[in-house]
PDB file of C-alpha atoms in Angstrom:
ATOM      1  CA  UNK G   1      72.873  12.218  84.074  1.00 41.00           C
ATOM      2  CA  UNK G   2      74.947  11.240  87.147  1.00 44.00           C
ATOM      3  CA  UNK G   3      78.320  12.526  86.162  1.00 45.00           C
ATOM      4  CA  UNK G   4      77.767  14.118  82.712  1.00 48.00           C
ATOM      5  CA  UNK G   5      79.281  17.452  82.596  1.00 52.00           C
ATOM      6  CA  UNK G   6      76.722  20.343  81.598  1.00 51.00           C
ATOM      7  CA  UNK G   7      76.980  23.300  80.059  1.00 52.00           C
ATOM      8  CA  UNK G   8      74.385  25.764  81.214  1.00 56.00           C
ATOM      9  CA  UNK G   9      72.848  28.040  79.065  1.00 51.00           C
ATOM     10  CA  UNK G  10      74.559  31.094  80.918  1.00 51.00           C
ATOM     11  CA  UNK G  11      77.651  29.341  80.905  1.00 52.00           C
ATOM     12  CA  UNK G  12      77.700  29.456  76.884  1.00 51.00           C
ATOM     13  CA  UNK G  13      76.604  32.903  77.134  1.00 50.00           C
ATOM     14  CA  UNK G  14      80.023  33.923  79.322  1.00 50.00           C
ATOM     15  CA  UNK G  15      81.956  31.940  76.474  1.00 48.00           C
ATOM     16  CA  UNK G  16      79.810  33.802  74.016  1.00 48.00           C
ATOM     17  CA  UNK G  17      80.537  37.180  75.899  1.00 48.00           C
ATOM     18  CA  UNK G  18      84.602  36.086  76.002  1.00 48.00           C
ATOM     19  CA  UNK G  19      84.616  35.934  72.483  1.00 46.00           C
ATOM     20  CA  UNK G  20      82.242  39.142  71.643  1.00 45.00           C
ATOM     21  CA  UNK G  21      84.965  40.595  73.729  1.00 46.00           C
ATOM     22  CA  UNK G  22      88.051  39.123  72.115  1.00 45.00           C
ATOM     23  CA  UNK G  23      86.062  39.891  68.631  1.00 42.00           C
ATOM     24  CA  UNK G  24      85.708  43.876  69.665  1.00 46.00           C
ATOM     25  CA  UNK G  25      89.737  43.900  70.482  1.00 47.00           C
ATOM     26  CA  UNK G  26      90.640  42.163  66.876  1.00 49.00           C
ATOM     27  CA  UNK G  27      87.627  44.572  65.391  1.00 49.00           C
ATOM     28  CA  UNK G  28      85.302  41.703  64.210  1.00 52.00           C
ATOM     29  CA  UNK G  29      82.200  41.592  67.245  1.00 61.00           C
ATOM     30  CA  UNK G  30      79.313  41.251  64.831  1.00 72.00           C
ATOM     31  CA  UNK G  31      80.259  37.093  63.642  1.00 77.00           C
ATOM     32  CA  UNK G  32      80.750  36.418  67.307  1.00 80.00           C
ATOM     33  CA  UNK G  33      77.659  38.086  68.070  1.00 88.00           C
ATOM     34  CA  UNK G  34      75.386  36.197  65.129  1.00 91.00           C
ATOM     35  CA  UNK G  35      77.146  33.231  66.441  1.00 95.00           C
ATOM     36  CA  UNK G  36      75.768  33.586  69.712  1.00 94.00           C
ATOM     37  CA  UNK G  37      72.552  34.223  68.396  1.00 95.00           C
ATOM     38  CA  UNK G  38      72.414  31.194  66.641  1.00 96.00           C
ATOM     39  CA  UNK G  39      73.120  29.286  69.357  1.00 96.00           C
ATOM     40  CA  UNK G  40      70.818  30.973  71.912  1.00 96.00           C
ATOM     41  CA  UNK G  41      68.190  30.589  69.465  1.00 97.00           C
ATOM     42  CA  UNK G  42      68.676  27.060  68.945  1.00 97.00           C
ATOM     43  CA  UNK G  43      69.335  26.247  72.979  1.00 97.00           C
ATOM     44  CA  UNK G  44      66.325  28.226  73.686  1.00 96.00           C
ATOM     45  CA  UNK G  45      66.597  28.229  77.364  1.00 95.00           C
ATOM     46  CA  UNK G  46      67.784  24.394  77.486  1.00 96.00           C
ATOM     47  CA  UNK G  47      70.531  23.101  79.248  1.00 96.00           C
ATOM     48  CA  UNK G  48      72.874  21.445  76.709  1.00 97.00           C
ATOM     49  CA  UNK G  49      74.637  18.403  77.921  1.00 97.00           C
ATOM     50  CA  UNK G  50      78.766  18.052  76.585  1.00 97.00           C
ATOM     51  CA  UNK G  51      78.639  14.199  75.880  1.00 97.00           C
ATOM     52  CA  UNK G  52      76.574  11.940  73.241  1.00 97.00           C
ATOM     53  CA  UNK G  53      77.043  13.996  69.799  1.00 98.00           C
ATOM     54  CA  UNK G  54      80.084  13.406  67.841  1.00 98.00           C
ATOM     55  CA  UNK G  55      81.588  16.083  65.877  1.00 98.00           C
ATOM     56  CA  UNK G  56      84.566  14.621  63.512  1.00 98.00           C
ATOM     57  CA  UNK G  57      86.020  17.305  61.674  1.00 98.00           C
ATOM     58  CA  UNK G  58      89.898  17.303  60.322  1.00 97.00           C
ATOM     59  CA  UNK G  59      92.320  19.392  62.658  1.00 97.00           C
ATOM     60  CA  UNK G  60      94.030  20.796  60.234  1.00 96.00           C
ATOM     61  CA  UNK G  61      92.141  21.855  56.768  1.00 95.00           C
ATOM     62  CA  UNK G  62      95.164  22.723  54.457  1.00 90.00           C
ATOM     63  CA  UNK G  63      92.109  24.037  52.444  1.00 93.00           C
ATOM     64  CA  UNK G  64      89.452  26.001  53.739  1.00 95.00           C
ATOM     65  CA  UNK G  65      86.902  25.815  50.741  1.00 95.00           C
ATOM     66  CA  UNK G  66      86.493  21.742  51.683  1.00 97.00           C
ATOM     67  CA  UNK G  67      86.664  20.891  55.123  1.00 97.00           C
ATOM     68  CA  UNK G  68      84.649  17.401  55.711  1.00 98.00           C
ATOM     69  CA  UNK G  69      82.599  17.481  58.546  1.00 98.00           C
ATOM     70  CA  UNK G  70      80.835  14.165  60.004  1.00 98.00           C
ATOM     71  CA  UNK G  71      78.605  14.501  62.626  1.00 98.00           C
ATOM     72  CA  UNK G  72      76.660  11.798  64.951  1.00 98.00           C
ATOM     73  CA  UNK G  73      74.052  10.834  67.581  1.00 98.00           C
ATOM     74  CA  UNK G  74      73.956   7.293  69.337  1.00 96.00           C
ATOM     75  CA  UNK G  75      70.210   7.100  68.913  1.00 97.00           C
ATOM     76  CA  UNK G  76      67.340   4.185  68.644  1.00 97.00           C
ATOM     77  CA  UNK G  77      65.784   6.246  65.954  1.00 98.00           C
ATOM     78  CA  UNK G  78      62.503   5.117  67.252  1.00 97.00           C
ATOM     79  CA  UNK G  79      59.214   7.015  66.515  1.00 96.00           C
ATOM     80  CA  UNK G  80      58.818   8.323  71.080  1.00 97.00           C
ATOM     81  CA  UNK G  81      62.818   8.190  71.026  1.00 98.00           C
ATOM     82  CA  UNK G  82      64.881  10.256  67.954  1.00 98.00           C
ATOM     83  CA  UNK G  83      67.155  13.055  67.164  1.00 98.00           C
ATOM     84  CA  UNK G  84      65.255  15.968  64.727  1.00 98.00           C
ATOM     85  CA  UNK G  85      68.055  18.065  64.236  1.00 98.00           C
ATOM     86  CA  UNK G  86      71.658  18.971  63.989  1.00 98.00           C
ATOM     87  CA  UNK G  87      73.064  22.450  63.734  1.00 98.00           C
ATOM     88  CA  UNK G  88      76.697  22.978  62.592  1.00 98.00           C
ATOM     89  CA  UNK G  89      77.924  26.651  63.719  1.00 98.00           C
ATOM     90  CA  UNK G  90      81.271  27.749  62.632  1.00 97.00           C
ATOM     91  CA  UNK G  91      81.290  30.996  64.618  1.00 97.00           C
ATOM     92  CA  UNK G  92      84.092  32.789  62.763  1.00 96.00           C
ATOM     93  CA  UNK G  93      82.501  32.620  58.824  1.00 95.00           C
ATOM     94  CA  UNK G  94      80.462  35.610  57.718  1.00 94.00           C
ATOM     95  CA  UNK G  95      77.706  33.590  58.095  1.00 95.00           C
ATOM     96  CA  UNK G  96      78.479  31.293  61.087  1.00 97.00           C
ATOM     97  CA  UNK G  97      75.299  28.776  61.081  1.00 98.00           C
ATOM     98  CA  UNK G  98      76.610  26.382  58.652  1.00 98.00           C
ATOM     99  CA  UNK G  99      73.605  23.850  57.932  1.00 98.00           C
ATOM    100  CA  UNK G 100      71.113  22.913  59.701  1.00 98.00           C
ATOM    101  CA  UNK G 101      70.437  18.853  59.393  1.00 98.00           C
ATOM    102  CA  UNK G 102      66.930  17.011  60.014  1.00 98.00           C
ATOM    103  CA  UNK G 103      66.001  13.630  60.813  1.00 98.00           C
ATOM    104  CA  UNK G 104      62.801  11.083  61.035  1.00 98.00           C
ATOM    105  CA  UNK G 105      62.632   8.012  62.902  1.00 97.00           C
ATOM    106  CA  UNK G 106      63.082   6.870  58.938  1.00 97.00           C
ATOM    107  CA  UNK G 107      66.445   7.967  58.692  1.00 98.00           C
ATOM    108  CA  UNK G 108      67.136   4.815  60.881  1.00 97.00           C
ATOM    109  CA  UNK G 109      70.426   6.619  62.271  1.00 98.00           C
ATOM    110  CA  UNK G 110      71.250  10.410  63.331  1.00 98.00           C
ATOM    111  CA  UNK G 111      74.172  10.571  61.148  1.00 98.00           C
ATOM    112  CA  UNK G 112      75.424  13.104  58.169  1.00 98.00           C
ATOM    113  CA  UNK G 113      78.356  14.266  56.476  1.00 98.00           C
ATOM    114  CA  UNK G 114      79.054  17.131  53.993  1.00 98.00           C
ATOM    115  CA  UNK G 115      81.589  19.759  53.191  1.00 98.00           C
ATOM    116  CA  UNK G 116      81.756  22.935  54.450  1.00 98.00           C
ATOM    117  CA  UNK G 117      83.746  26.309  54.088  1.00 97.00           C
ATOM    118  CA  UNK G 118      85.717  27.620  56.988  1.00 96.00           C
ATOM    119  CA  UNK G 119      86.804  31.722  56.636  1.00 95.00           C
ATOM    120  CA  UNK G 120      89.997  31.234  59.111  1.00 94.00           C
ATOM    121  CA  UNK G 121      90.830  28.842  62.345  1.00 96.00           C
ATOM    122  CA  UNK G 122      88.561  28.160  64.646  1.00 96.00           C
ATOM    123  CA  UNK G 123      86.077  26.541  67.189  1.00 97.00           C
ATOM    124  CA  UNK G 124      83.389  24.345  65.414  1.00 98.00           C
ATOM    125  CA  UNK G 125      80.600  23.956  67.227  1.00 98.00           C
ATOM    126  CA  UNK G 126      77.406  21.636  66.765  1.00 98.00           C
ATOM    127  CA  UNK G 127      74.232  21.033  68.815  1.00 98.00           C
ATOM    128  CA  UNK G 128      72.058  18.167  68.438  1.00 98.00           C
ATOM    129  CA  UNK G 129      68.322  18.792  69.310  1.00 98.00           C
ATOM    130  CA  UNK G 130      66.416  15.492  70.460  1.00 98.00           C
ATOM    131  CA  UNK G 131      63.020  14.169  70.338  1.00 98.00           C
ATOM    132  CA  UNK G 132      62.444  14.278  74.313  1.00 97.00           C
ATOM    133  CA  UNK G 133      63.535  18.223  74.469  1.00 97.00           C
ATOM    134  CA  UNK G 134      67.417  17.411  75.073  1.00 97.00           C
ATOM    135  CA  UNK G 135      69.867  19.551  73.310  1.00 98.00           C
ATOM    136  CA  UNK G 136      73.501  18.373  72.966  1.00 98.00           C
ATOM    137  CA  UNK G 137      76.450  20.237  72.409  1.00 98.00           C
ATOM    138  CA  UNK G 138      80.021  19.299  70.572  1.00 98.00           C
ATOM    139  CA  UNK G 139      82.981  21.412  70.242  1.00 98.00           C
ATOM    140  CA  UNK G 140      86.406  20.829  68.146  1.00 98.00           C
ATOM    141  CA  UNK G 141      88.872  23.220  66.670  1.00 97.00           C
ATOM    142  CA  UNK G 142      89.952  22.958  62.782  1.00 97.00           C
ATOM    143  CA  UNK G 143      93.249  24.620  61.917  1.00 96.00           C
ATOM    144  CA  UNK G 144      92.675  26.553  58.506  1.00 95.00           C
ATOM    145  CA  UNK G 145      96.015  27.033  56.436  1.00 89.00           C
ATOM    146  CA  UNK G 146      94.311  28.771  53.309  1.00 79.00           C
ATOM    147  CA  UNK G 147      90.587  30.468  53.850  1.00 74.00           C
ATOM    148  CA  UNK G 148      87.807  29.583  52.028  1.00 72.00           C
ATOM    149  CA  UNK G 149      85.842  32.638  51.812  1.00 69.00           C
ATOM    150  CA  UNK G 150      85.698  36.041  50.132  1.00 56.00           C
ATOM    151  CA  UNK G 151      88.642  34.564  48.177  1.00 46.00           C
TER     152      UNK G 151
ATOM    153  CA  UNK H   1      76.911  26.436  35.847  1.00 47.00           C
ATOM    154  CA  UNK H   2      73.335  27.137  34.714  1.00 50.00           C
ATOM    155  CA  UNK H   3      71.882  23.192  35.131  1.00 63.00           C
ATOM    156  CA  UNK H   4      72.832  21.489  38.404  1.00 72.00           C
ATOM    157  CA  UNK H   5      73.681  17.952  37.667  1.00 85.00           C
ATOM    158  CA  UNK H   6      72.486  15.818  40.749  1.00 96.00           C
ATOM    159  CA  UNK H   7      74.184  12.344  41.413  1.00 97.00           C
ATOM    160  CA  UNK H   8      72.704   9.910  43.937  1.00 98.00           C
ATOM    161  CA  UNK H   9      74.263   6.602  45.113  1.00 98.00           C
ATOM    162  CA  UNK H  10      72.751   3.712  46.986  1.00 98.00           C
ATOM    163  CA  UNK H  11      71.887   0.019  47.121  1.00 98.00           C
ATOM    164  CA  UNK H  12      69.286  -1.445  44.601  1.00 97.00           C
ATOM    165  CA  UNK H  13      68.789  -4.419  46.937  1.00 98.00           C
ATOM    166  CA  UNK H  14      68.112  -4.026  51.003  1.00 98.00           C
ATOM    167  CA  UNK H  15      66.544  -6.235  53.183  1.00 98.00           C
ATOM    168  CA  UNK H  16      63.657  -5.345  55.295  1.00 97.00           C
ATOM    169  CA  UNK H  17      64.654  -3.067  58.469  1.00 97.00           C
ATOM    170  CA  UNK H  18      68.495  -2.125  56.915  1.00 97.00           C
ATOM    171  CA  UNK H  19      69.916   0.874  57.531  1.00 98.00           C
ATOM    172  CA  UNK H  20      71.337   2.517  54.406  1.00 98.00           C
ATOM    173  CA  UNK H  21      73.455   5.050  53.710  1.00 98.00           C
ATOM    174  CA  UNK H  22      72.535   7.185  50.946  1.00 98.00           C
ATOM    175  CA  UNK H  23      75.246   9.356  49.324  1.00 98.00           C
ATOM    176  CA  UNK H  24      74.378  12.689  47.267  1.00 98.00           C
ATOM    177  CA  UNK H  25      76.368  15.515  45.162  1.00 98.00           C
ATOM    178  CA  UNK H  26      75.605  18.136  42.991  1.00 97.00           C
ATOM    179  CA  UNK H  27      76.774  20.439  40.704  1.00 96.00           C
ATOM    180  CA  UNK H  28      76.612  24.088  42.103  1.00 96.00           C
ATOM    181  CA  UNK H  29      78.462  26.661  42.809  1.00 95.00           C
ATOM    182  CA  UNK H  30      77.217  27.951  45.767  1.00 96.00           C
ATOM    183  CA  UNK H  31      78.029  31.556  45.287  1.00 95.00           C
ATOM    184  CA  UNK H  32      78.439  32.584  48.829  1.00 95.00           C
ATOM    185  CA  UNK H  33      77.956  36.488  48.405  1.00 94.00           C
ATOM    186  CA  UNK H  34      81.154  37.095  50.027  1.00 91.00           C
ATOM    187  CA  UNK H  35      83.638  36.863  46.906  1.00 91.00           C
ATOM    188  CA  UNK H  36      83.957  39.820  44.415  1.00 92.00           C
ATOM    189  CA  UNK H  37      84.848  39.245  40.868  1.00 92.00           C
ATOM    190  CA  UNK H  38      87.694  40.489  39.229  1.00 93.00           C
ATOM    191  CA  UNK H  39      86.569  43.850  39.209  1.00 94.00           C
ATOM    192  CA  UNK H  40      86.341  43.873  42.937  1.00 94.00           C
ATOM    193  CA  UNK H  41      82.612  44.035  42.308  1.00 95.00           C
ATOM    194  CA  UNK H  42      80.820  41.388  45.389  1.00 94.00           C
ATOM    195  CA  UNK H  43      79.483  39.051  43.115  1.00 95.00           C
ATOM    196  CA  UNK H  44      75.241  38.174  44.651  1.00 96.00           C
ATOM    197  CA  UNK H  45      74.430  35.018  47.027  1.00 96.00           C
ATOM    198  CA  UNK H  46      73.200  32.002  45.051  1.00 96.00           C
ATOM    199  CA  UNK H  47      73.094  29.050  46.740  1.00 97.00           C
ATOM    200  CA  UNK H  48      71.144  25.928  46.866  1.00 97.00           C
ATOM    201  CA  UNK H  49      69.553  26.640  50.249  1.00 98.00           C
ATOM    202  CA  UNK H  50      67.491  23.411  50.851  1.00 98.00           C
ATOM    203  CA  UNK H  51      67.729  19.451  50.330  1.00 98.00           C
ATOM    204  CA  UNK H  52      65.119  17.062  50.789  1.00 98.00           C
ATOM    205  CA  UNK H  53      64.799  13.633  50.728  1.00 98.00           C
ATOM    206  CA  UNK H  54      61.917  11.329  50.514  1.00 98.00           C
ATOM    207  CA  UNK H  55      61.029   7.733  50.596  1.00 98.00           C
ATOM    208  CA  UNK H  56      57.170   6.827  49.313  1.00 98.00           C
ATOM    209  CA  UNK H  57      56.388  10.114  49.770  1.00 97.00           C
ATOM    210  CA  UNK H  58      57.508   9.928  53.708  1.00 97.00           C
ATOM    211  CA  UNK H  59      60.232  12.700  54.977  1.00 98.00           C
ATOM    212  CA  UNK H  60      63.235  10.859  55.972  1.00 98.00           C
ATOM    213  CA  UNK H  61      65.703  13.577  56.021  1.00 98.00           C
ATOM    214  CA  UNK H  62      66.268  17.480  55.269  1.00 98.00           C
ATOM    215  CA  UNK H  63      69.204  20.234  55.410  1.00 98.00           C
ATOM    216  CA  UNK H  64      69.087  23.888  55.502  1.00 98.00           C
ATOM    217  CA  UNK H  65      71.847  24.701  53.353  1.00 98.00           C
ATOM    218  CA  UNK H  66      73.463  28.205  54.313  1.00 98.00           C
ATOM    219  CA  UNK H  67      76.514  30.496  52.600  1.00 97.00           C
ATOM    220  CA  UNK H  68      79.306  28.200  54.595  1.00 97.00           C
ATOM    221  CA  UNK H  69      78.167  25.218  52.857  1.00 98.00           C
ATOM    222  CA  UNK H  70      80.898  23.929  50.066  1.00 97.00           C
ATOM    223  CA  UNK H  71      80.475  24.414  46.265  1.00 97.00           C
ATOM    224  CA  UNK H  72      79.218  21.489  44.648  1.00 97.00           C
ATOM    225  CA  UNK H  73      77.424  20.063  48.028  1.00 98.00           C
ATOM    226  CA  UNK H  74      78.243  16.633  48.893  1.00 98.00           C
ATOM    227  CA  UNK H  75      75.341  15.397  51.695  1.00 98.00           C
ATOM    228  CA  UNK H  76      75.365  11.509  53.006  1.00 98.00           C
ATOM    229  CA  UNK H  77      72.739  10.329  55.458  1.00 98.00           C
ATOM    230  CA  UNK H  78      70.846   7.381  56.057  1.00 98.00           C
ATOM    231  CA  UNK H  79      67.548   5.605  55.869  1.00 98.00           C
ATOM    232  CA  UNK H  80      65.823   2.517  57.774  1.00 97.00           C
ATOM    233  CA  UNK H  81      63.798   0.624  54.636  1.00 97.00           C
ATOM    234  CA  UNK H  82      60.569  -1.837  55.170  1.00 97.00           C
ATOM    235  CA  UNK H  83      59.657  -1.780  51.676  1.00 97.00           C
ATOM    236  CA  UNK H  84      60.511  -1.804  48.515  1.00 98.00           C
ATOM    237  CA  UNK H  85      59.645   1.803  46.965  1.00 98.00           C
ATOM    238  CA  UNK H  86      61.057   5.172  45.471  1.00 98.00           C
ATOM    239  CA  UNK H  87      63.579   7.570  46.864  1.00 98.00           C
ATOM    240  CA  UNK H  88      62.864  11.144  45.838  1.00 98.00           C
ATOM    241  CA  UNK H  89      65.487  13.898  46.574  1.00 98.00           C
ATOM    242  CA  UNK H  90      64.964  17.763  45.538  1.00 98.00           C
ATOM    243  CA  UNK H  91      67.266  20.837  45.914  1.00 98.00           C
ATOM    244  CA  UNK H  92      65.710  24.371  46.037  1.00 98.00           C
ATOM    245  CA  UNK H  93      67.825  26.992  44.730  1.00 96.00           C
ATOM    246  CA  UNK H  94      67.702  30.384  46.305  1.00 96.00           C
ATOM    247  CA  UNK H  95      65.595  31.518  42.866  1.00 95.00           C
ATOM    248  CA  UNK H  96      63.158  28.809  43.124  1.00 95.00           C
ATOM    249  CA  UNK H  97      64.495  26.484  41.076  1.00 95.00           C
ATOM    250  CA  UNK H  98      63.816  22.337  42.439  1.00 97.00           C
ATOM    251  CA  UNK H  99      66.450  19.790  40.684  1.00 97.00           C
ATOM    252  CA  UNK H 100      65.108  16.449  41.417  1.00 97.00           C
ATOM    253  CA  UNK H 101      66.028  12.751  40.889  1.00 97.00           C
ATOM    254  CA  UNK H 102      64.872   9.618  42.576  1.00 97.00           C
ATOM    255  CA  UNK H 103      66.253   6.114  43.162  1.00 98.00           C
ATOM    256  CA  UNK H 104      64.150   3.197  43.270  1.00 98.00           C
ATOM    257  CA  UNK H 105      65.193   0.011  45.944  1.00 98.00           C
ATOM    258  CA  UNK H 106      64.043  -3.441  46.265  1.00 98.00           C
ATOM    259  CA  UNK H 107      63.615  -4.544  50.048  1.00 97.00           C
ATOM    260  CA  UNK H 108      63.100  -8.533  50.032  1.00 91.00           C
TER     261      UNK H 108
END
């Protein structure tokens, strides 16, 4: 641990509440608020740490209907020593819990990519759960120039 | 896009212990329930909501696909081989429908 920065799990609930709050001044609370649900559902009481899950995403999409995302663990892969899972939240999409990505010790490295659909600019954010209880956390804005849903 | 086409793409040949990287798309539209047609009527969710992959009938790696996911889903990941054997790789569409294919690789 030593120097890693944490995030505690109240801590993402005061960013959670920031943005319910900026969400009820621009008139859209409820994707902020299934957002945080996601992610307090996922966390689960657990103190994510801010360093050890890679979230590469472009920052700028010019087209919000394809917007790569790659996403990665440093991990042995080992059967007492994996990552299971990787969610990808994009908290501003009608439905903000993207995908939801699982791994084996077979899949030999905890490592995906895909394409998803971003509604407007925002925050991505992804959390990595890990065989020994650890949850990481990633964050990394992606400027959207066209949307890519309800079009 | 009634039949989803599924294309899968990965080495033939491995040696034991790689690590490969196993690329996958298919054909889908991944109707998000969000849009509306032209007559501003929202046109129903159907998406392809799961994708599994397999190797000798082991799990190696799964996604719960959701709404934001992209039409036509693209999904890389990767798999540690000791043997020579059979990948199998389903997607379940929201009605039930599974598309499958599966890959066969030679570890030496």
């Amino acid at each position: 641990m030593g120097d890693e920065r944490l995030i505690s799990r109240r801590q993402v609930l005061v960013v959670g509440g920031a943005v319910v709050a900026l969400g009820q001044m621009v008139g859209r609370p409820a994707r902020a608020a299934a957002a945080d649900a996601d992610i307090n559902r996922i966390l689960a009481g657990r103190t994510a740490k801010t360093t050890g899950l890679t979230l590469d995403v472009p920052s700028i999409a010019e087209n919000g209907l394809v917007v790569p995302v790659n996403l990665s663990v440093a991990s042995p892969m080992t059967a007492t020593d994996y990552v299971r899972a990787i969610h990808l939240i994009a908290p501003e999409n009608p439905v903000p819990l993207v995908a939801s990505f699982r791994f084996t010790p077979a899949s030999g490295r905890a490592a995906t990519s895909m394409r998803m659909r971003l509604a407007q600019t925002q925050d991505i954010i992804a959390i990595a759960e890990l065989s020994n209880n650890d949850v990481l956390i990633a964050k990394a804005e992606v400027k959207v120039t066209i949307g890519g849903c309800g079009g | 896009m009634a039949i989803a086409t599924p294309r899968v793409r990965l080495p033939a040949i491995a040696k034991k212990g790689d690590i490969i990287e196993i690329k996958t798309l298919i054909s889908h539209d991944m109707e998000s329930g969000q849009r509306r047609d032209s007559a501003g009527v929202v046109v129903p969710r159907k998406i392809i909501k799961l994708f599994e992959a397999q190797f000798n009938g082991r799990p190696v790696f799964s996604a719960d696909w959701n709404p934001s996911v992209s039409a036509n889903p693209y999904q890389s990941f990767f798999a540690r081989v000791e043997e020579s054997g059979t990948f199998e790789f389903a997607w379940t569409d929201d009605d039930g429908t599974v598309t499958k294919t599966t890959a066969k690789i030679t570890v030496a």
